[in-house]
Short mmCIF file of C-alpha atoms in Angstrom, two decimals:
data_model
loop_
_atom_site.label_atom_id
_atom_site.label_comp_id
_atom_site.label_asym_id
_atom_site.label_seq_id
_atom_site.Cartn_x
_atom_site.Cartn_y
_atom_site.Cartn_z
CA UNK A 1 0.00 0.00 0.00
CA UNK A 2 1.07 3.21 -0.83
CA UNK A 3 2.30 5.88 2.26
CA UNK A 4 0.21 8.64 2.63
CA UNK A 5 0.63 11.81 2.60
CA UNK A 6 0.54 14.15 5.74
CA UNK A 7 -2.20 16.14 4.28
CA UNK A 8 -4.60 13.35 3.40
CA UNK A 9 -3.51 12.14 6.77
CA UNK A 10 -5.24 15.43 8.11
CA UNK A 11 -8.09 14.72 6.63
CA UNK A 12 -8.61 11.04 7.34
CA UNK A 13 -7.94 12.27 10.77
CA UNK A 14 -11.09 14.89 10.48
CA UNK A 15 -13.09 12.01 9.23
CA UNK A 16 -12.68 9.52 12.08
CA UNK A 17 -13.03 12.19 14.44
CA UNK A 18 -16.82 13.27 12.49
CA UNK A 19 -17.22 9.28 12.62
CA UNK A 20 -16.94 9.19 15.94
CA UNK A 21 -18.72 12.31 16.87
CA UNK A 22 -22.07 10.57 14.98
CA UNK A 23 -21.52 7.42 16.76
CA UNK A 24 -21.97 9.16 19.64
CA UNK A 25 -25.33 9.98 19.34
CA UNK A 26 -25.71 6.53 20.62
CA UNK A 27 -25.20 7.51 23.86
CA UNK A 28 -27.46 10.74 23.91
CA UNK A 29 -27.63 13.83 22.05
CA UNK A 30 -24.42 15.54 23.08
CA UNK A 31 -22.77 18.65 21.90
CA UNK A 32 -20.07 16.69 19.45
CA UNK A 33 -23.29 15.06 17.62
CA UNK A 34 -24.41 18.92 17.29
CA UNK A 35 -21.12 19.70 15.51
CA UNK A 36 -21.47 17.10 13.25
CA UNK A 37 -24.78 17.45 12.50
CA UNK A 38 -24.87 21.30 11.66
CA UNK A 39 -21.88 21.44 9.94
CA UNK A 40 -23.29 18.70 7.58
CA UNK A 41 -26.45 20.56 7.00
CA UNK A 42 -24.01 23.49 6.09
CA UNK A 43 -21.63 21.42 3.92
CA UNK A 44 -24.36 19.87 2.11
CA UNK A 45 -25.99 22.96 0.99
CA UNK A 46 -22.74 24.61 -0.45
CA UNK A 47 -22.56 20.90 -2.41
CA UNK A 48 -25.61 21.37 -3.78
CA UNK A 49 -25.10 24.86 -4.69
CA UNK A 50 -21.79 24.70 -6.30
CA UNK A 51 -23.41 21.09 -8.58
CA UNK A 52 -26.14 22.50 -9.30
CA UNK A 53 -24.86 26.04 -10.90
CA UNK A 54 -21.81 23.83 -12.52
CA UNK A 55 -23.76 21.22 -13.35
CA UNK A 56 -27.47 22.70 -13.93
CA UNK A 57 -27.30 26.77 -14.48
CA UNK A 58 -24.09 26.25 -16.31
CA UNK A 59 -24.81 24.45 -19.07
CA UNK A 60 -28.93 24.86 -19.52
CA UNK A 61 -28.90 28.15 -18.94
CA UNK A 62 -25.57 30.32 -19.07
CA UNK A 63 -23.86 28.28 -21.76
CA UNK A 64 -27.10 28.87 -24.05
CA UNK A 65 -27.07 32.52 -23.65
CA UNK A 66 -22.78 33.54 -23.57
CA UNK A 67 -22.85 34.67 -27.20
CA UNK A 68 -25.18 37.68 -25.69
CA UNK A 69 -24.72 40.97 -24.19
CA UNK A 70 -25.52 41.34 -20.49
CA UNK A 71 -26.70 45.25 -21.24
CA UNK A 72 -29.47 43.71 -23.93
CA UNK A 73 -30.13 41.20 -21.39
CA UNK A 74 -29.11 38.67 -23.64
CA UNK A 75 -31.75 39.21 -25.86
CA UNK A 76 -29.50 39.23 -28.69
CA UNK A 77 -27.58 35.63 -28.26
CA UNK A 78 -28.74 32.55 -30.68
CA UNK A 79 -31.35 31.49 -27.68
CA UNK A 80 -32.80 34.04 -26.46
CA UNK A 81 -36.16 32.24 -25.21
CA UNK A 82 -34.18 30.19 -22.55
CA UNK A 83 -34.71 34.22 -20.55
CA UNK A 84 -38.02 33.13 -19.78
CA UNK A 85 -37.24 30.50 -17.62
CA UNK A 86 -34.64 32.98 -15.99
CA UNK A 87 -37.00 35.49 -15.45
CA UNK A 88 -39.83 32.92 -14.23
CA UNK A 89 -37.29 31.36 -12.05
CA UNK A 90 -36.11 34.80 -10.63
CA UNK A 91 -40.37 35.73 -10.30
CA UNK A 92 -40.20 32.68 -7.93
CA UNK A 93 -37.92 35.02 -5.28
CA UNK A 94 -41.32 37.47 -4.19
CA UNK A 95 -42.06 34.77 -2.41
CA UNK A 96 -40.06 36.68 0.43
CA UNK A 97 -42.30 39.13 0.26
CA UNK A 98 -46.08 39.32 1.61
CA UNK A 99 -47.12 41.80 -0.73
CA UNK A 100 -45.97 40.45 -4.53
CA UNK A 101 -45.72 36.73 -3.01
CA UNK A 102 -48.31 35.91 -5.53
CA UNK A 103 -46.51 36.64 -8.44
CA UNK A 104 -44.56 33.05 -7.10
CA UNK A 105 -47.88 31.62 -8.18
CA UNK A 106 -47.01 31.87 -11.85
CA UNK A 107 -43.61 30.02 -12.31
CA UNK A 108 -45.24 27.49 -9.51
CA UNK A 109 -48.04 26.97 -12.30
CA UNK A 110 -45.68 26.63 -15.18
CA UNK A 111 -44.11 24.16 -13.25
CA UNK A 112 -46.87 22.34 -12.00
CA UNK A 113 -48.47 22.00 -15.14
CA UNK A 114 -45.50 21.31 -17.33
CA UNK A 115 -44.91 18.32 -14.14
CA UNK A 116 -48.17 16.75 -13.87
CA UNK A 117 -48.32 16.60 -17.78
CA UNK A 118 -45.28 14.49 -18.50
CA UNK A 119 -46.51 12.69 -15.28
CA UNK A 120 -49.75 11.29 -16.70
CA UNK A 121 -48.58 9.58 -19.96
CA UNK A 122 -45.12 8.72 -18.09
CA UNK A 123 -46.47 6.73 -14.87
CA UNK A 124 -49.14 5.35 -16.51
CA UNK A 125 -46.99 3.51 -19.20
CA UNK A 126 -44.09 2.83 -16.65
CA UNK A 127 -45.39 2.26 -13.37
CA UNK A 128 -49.02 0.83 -14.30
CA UNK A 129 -48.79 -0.53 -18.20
CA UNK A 130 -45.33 -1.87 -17.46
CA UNK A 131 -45.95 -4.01 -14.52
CA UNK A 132 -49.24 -5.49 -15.99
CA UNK A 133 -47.69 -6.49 -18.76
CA UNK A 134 -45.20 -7.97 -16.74
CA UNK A 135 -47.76 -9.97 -14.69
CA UNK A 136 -49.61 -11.61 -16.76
CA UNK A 137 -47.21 -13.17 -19.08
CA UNK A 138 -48.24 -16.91 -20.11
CA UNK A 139 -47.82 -19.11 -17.38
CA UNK A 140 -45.71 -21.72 -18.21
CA UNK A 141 -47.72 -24.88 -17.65
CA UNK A 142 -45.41 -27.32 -19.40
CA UNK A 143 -42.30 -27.08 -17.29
CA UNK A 144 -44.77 -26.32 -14.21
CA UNK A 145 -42.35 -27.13 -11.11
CA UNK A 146 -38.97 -26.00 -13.04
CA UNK A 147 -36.27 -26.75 -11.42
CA UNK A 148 -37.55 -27.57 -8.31
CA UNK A 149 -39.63 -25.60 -5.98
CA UNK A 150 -37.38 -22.41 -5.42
CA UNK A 151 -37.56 -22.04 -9.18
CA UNK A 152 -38.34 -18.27 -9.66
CA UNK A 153 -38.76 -19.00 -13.68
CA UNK A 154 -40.97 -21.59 -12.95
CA UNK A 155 -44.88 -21.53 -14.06
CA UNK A 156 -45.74 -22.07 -10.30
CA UNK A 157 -43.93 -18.83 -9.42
CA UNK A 158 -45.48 -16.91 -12.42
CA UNK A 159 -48.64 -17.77 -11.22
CA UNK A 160 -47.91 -17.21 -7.42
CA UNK A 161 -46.70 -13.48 -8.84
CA UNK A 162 -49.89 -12.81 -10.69
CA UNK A 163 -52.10 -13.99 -7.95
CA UNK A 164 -50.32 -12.37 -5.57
CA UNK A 165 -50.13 -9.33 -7.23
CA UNK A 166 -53.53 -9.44 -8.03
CA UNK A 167 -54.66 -10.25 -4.60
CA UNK A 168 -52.27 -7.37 -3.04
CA UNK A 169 -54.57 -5.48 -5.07
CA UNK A 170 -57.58 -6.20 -4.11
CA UNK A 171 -56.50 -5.70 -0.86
CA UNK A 172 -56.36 -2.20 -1.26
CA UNK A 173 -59.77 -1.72 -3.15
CA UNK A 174 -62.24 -0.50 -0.99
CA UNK A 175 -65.17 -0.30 -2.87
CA UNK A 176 -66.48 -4.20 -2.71
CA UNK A 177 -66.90 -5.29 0.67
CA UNK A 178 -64.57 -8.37 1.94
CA UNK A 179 -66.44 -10.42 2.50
CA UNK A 180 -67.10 -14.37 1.18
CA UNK A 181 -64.53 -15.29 -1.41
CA UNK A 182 -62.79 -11.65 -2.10
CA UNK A 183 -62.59 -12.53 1.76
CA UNK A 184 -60.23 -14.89 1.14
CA UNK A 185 -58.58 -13.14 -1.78
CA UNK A 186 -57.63 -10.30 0.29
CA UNK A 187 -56.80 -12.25 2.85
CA UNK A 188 -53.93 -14.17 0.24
CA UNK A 189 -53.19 -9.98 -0.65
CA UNK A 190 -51.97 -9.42 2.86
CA UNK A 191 -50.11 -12.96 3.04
CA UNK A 192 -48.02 -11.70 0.46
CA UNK A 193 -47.95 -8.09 0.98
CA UNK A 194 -46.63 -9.16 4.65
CA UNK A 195 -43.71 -11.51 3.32
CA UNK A 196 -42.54 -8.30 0.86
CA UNK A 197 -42.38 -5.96 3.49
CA UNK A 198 -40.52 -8.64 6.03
CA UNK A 199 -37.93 -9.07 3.29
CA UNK A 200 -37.58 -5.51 2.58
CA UNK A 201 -37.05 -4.70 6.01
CA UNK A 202 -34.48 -7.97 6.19
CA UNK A 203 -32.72 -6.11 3.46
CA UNK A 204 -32.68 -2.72 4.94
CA UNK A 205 -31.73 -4.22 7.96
CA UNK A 206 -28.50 -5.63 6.15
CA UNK A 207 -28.12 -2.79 4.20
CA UNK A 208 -27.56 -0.56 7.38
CA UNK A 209 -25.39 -3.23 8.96
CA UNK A 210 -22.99 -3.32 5.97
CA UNK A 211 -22.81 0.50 6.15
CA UNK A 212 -22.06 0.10 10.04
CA UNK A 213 -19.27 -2.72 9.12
CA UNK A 214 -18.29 -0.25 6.65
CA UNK A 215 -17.34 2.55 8.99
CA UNK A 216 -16.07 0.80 11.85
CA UNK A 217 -13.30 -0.50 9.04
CA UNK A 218 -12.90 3.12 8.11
CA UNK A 219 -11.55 3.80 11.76
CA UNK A 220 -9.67 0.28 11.71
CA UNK A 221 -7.71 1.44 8.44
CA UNK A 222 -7.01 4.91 9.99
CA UNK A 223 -5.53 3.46 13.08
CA UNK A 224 -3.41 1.21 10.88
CA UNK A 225 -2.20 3.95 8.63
CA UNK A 226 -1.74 5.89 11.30
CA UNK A 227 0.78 3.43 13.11
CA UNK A 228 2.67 1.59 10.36
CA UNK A 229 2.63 4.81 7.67
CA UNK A 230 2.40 8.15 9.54
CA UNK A 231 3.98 7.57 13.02
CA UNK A 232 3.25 5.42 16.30
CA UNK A 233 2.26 9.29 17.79
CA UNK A 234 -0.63 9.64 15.17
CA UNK A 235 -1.81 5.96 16.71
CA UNK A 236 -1.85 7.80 20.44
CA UNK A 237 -3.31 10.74 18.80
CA UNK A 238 -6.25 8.87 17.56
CA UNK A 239 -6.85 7.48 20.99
CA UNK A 240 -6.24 11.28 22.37
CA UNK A 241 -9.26 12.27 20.24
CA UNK A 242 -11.26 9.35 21.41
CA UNK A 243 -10.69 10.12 25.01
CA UNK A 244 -11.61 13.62 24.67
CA UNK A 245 -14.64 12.97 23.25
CA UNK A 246 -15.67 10.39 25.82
CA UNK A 247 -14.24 12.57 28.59
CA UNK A 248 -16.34 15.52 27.76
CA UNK A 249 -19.26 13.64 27.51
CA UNK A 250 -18.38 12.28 30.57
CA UNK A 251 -17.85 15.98 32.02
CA UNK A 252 -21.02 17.25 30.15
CA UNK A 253 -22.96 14.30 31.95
CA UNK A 254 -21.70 15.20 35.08
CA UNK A 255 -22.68 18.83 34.98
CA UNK A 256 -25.96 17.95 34.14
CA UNK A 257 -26.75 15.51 37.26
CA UNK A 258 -25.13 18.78 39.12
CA UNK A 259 -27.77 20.75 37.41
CA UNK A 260 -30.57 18.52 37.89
CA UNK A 261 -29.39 17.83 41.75
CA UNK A 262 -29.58 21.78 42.04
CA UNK A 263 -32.96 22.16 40.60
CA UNK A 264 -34.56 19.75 42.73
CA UNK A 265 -32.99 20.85 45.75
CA UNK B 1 -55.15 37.26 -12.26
CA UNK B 2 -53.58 36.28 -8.53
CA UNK B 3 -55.35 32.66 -8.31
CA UNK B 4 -57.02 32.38 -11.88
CA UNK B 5 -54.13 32.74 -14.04
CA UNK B 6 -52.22 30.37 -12.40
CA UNK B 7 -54.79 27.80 -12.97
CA UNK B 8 -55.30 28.25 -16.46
CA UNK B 9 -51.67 27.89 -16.81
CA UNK B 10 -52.00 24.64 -14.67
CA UNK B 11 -54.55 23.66 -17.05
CA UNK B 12 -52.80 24.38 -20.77
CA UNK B 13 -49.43 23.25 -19.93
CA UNK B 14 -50.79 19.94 -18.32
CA UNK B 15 -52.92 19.24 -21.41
CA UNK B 16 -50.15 20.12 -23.53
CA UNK B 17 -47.96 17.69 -22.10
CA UNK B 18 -50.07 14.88 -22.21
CA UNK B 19 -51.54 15.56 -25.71
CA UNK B 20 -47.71 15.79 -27.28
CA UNK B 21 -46.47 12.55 -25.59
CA UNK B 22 -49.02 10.97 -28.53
CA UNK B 23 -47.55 12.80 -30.98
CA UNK B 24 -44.86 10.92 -33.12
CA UNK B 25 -42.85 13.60 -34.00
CA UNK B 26 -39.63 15.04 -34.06
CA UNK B 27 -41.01 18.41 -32.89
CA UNK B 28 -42.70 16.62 -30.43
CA UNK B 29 -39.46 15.13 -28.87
CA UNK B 30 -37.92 18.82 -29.13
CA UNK B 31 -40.34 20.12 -27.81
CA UNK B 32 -40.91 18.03 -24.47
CA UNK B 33 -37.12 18.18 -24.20
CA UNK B 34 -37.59 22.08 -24.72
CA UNK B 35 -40.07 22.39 -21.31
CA UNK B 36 -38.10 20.19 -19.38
CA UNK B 37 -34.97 22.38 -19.45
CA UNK B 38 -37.50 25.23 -18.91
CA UNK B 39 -38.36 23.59 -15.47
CA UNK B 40 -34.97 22.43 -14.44
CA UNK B 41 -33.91 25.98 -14.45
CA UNK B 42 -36.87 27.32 -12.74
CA UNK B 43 -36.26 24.32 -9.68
CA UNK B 44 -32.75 25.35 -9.78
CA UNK B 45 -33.48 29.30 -8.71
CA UNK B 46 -36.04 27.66 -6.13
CA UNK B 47 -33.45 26.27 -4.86
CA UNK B 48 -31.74 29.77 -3.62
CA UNK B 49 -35.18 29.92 -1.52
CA UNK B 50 -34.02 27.11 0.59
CA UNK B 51 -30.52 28.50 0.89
CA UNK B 52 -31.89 31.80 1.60
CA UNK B 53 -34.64 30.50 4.34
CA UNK B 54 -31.28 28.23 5.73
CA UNK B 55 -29.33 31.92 5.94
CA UNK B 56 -31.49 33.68 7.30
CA UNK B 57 -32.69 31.36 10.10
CA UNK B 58 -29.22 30.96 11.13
CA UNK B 59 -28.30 34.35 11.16
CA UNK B 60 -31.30 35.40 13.80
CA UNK B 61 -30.45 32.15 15.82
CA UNK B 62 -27.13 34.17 16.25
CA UNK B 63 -28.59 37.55 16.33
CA UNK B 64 -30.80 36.80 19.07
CA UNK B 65 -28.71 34.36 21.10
CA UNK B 66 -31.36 32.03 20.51
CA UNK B 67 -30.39 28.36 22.77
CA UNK B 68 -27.35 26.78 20.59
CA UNK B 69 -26.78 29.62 18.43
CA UNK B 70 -23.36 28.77 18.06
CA UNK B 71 -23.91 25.91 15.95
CA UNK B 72 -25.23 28.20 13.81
CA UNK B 73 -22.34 29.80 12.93
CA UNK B 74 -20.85 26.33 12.32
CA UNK B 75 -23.36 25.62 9.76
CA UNK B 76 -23.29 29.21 7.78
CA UNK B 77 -19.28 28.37 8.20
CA UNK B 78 -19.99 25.43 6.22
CA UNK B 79 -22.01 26.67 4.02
CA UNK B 80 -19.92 29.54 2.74
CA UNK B 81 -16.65 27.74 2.66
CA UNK B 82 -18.31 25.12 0.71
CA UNK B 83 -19.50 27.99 -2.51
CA UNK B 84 -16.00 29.89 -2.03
CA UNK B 85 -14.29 26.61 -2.62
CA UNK B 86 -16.58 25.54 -5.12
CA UNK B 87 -16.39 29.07 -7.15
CA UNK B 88 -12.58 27.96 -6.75
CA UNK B 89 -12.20 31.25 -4.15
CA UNK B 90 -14.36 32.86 -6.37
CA UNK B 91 -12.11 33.03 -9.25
CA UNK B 92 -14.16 31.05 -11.34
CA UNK B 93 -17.95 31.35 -11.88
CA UNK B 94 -18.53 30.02 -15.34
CA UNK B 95 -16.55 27.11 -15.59
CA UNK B 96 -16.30 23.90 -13.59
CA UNK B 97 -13.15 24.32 -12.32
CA UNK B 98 -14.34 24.70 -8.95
CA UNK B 99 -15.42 20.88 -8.74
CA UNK B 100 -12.11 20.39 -9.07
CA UNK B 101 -10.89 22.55 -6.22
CA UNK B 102 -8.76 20.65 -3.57
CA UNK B 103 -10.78 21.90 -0.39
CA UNK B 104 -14.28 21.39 -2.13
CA UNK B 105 -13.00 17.63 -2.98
CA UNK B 106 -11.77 17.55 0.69
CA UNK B 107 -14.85 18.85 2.07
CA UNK B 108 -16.72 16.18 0.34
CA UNK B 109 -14.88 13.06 0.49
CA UNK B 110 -13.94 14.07 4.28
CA UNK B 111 -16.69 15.76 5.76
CA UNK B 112 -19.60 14.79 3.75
CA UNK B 113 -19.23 11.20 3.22
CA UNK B 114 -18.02 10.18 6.60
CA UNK B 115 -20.76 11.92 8.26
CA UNK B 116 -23.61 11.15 5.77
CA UNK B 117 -21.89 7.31 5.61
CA UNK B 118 -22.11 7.04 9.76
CA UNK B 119 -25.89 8.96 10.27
CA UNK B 120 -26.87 5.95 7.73
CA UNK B 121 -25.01 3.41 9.48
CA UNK B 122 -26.44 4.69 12.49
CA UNK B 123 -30.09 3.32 11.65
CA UNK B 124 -28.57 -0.40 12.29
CA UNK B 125 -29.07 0.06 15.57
CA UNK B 126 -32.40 2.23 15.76
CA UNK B 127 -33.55 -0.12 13.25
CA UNK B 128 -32.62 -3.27 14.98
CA UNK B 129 -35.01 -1.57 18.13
CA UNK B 130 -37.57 -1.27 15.55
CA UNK B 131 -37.37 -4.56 14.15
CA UNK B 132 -37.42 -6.68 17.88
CA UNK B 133 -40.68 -4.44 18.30
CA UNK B 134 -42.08 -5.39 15.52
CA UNK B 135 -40.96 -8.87 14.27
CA UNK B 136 -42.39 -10.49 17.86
CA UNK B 137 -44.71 -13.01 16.82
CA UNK B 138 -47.58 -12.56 18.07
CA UNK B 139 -50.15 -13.54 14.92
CA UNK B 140 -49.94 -15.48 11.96
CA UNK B 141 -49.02 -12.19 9.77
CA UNK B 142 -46.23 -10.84 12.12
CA UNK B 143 -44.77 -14.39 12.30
CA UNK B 144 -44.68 -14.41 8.32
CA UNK B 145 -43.17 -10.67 8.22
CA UNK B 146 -40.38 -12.16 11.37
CA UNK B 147 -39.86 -15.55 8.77
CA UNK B 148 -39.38 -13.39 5.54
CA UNK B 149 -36.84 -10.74 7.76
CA UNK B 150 -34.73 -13.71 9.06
CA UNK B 151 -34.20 -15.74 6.04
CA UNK B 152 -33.33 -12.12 4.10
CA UNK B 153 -30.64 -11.15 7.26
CA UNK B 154 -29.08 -14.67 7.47
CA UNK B 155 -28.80 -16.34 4.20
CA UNK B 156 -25.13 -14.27 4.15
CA UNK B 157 -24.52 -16.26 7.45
CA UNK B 158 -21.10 -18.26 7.17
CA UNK B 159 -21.81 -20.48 10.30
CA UNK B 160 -24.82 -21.68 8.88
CA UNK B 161 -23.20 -24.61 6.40
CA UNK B 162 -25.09 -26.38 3.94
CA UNK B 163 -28.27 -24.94 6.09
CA UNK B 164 -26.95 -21.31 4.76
CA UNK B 165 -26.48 -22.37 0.76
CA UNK B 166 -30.85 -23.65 1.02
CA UNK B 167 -31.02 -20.36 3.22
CA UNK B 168 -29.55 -18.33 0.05
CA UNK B 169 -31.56 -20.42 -2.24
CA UNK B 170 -34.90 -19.77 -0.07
CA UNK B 171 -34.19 -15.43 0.21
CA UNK B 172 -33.53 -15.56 -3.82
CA UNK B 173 -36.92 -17.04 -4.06
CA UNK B 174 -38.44 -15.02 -1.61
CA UNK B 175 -37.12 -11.56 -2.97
CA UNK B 176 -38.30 -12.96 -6.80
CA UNK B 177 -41.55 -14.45 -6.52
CA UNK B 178 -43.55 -12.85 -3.33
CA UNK B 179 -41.17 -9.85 -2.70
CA UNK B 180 -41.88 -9.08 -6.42
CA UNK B 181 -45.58 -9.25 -6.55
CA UNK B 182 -45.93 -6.99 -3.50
CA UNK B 183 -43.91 -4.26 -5.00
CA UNK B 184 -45.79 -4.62 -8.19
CA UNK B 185 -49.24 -3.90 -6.53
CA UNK B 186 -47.43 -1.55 -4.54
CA UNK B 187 -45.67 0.40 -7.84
CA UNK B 188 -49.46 0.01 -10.07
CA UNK B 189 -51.13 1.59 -6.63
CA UNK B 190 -48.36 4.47 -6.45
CA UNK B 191 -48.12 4.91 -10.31
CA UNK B 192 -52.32 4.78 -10.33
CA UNK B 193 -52.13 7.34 -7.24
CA UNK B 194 -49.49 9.95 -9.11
CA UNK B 195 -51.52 9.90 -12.05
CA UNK B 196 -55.14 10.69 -10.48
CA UNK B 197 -53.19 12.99 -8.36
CA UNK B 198 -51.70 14.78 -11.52
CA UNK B 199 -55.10 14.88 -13.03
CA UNK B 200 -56.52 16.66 -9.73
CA UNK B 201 -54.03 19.33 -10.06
CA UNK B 202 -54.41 19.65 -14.16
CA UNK B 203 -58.25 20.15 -13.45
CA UNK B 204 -57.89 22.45 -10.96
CA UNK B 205 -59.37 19.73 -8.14
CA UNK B 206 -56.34 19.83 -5.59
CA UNK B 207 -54.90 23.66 -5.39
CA UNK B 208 -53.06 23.75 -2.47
CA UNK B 209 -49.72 24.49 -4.24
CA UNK B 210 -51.39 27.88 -4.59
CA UNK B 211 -50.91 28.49 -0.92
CA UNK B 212 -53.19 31.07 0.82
CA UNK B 213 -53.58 34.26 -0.19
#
């Protein structure tokens, strides 16, 4: 592996110490969990800002317009119909203000409409059309069984998928009562509805887990880079930062009971 | 003009949209691609509403000494640093060489991921509290749901043997065949819901993206 530098070193550093500041949120909310947490909220919103004008403004809006004049407002570049959306977008700012907040109303609209109408056509044929079609393929009668029981291109799991699906359904649709054999049909809908969301939650379960694994081997790898590539110090200083943390929490605790002792008293 | 307009536009551009997805055309295409840039750019400038609300909520938590104020300043800190190193210290504005910047990078691989990475990881263990609350079976359904969750979390499980391979063999099937048909119902309910939803706000029916006058 190769050494690293003292710089990245810093930063690796920075990053154990925000690691363990989250972590220790599983003690209580604590003043390091605060740091963490609003500086991320901060952090995050620059991100966004910076992608989205380099990534978004730049090249939809700006890049369309640069063969322009700023004092003709750009009127005169190749595009000059990509100002509307400027202007709407800009129209969307008197929304700080009580009295022209409803001129907000009118990019809102443009948006809303312009939305909903790609929506309609869009969901329909990908969400709904899609998964019908996908449902209720032919069931393959002739090779029934498959491979076996656990066959998931088997006819018996076909079918399984469109009755369940179908059923799942049905459980949902409220305007025939449940009673006699939708009864039972509904009652199948939940069946299955209840395995999907036990292995969804089995697999966000995991998922989370992995992540955990994942960052306790972030701190593992620092502490090894720290001894073998940086120096043994770094290795103490590591366990310096840990100890702080845990001491002041410690201290914060303490002042608290004091508190809480004086109150009552 | 304050409430109508709005709803006429609502009403045009919705149509619009729906009527040109049926038209095979080239213009068509151009078109739809034409008022979806139009959009992106008017979501990107809401975007400086958010930033703005974030400012200026911090700023009178400090103003007015409000309880924790100083973590205010630790998120405006952020928050600037982050658009002075992405404007690469505001040298450049219209080009991407910010993204490129070595404390923006730094920011983001060092700050941002580790924190966002360990808040996530986090939920392991508020989600394992969840899950012992509700995986105790104590009907026929919440025994299937505890069944489904188990064979999903253990068929990884390298104790488990030859047990572990029919485990793996058992979650594939589960996640393919009744896993699958739930989300389909699931996806046709949600895609059925957006679209009757969309239609409510085309027509005019559901309004409350108007706000209040």
């Amino acid at each position: 592996m190769e050494a690293m530098s003292m710089g990245t070193f810093i930063w690796t550093t920075l990053g154990a110490f925000l690691t363990l500041c989250i972590f220790s949120f599983l003690y209580q909310d604590n003043p390091f969990y605060k740091l963490a947490e609003h500086l991320v909220v901060g952090v995050s919103a620059g991100y966004f800002v910076i992608i989205l004008w380099h990534n978004g403004l730049q090249p939809n809006l700006f890049d369309r317009l640069n063969d322009g004049n700023w004092y003709l407002l750009w009127l005169d570049s190749s595009k000059p119909w990509y100002m509307i959306p400027a202007i709407l977008g800009v129209m969307m700012w008197t929304r700080f203000s009580r009295k022209w907040s409803w001129i907000s109303r009118w990019p809102i609209a443009l948006y809303m409409g312009i939305a909903t109408g790609v929506a309609v056509p869009l969901e329909m044929k990908n969400r709904v059309n899609v998964q019908l079609y996908s449902t209720m393929k032919d069931i393959e009668w002739g090779s029934f069984l498959g491979n076996g029981l656990l066959d998931g291109g088997s006819g018996l799991a076909e079918l399984i998928i469109f009755l369940g699906t179908v059923s799942a359904l049905f459980y949902f649709f409220f305007s025939k009562e449940h009673t006699g054999v939708f009864k039972g049909v509904a009652r199948f809908g939940i069946w299955i509805l209840m395995i999907g969301f036990g292995a969804s939650f089995g697999y966000t379960v995991m998922g989370r887990i992995s992540l955990f694994v994942q960052r306790i081997q972030y701190l593992g790898d620092w502490t090894k880079v720290a001894w073998d590539d940086v120096s043994s110090g770094a290795f103490i200083v590591f366990w310096f930062i840990v100890i702080t943390i845990f001491g002041i929490l410690a201290f914060y605790e303490i002042i608290r009971f004091v508190n809480k002792r004086g109150t009552q008293a | 003009m304050k409430r109508q307009l709005p709803l006429v536009l609502v009403f045009v551009f919705g149509i619009f949209m729906i009527i040109q997805y049926f038209v095979p055309h080239e213009s068509s295409e151009w078109i739809y691609e034409f008022f979806l840039d139009w959009i992106y750019i008017i979501g990107i400038f809401a975007l400086a509403l958010g930033i703005w609300s974030l400012i200026r909520v911090s700023y009178d938590k400090i103003k007015y000494r409000r309880p924790n104020w100083q973590y205010a300043v630790i998120t405006l800190a952020g928050l600037f640093f982050m658009i002075w190193y992405g404007f690469d210290y505001g040298r450049h504005f219209f080009s991407a060489e910010g993204l490129r910047n070595y404390m923006f990078v730094s920011f983001f691989e060092y700050i941002l991921i580790p924190i966002q990475a360990t808040m996530f990881s986090l939920l392991a263990f508020f989600i394992a509290s969840a899950a012992y609350r509700a995986f105790r079976a104590r009907s026929a359904l919440a025994t299937l749901l505890l069944l489904a969750a188990l064979i999903i979390m253990l068929r990884f499980n390298p104790y488990l043997g030859s047990v572990g391979n029919y485990m793996e063999e058992m979650a594939i099937w589960l996640l393919n065949v009744p896993n699958l048909a739930a989300k389909r119902a699931i996806i046709i309910g949600v895609g059925l819901g957006i679209v009757a939803t969309s239609l409510k706000v085309i027509l005019g029916i559901e309004r409350a993206y108007l706000g209040r006058d």
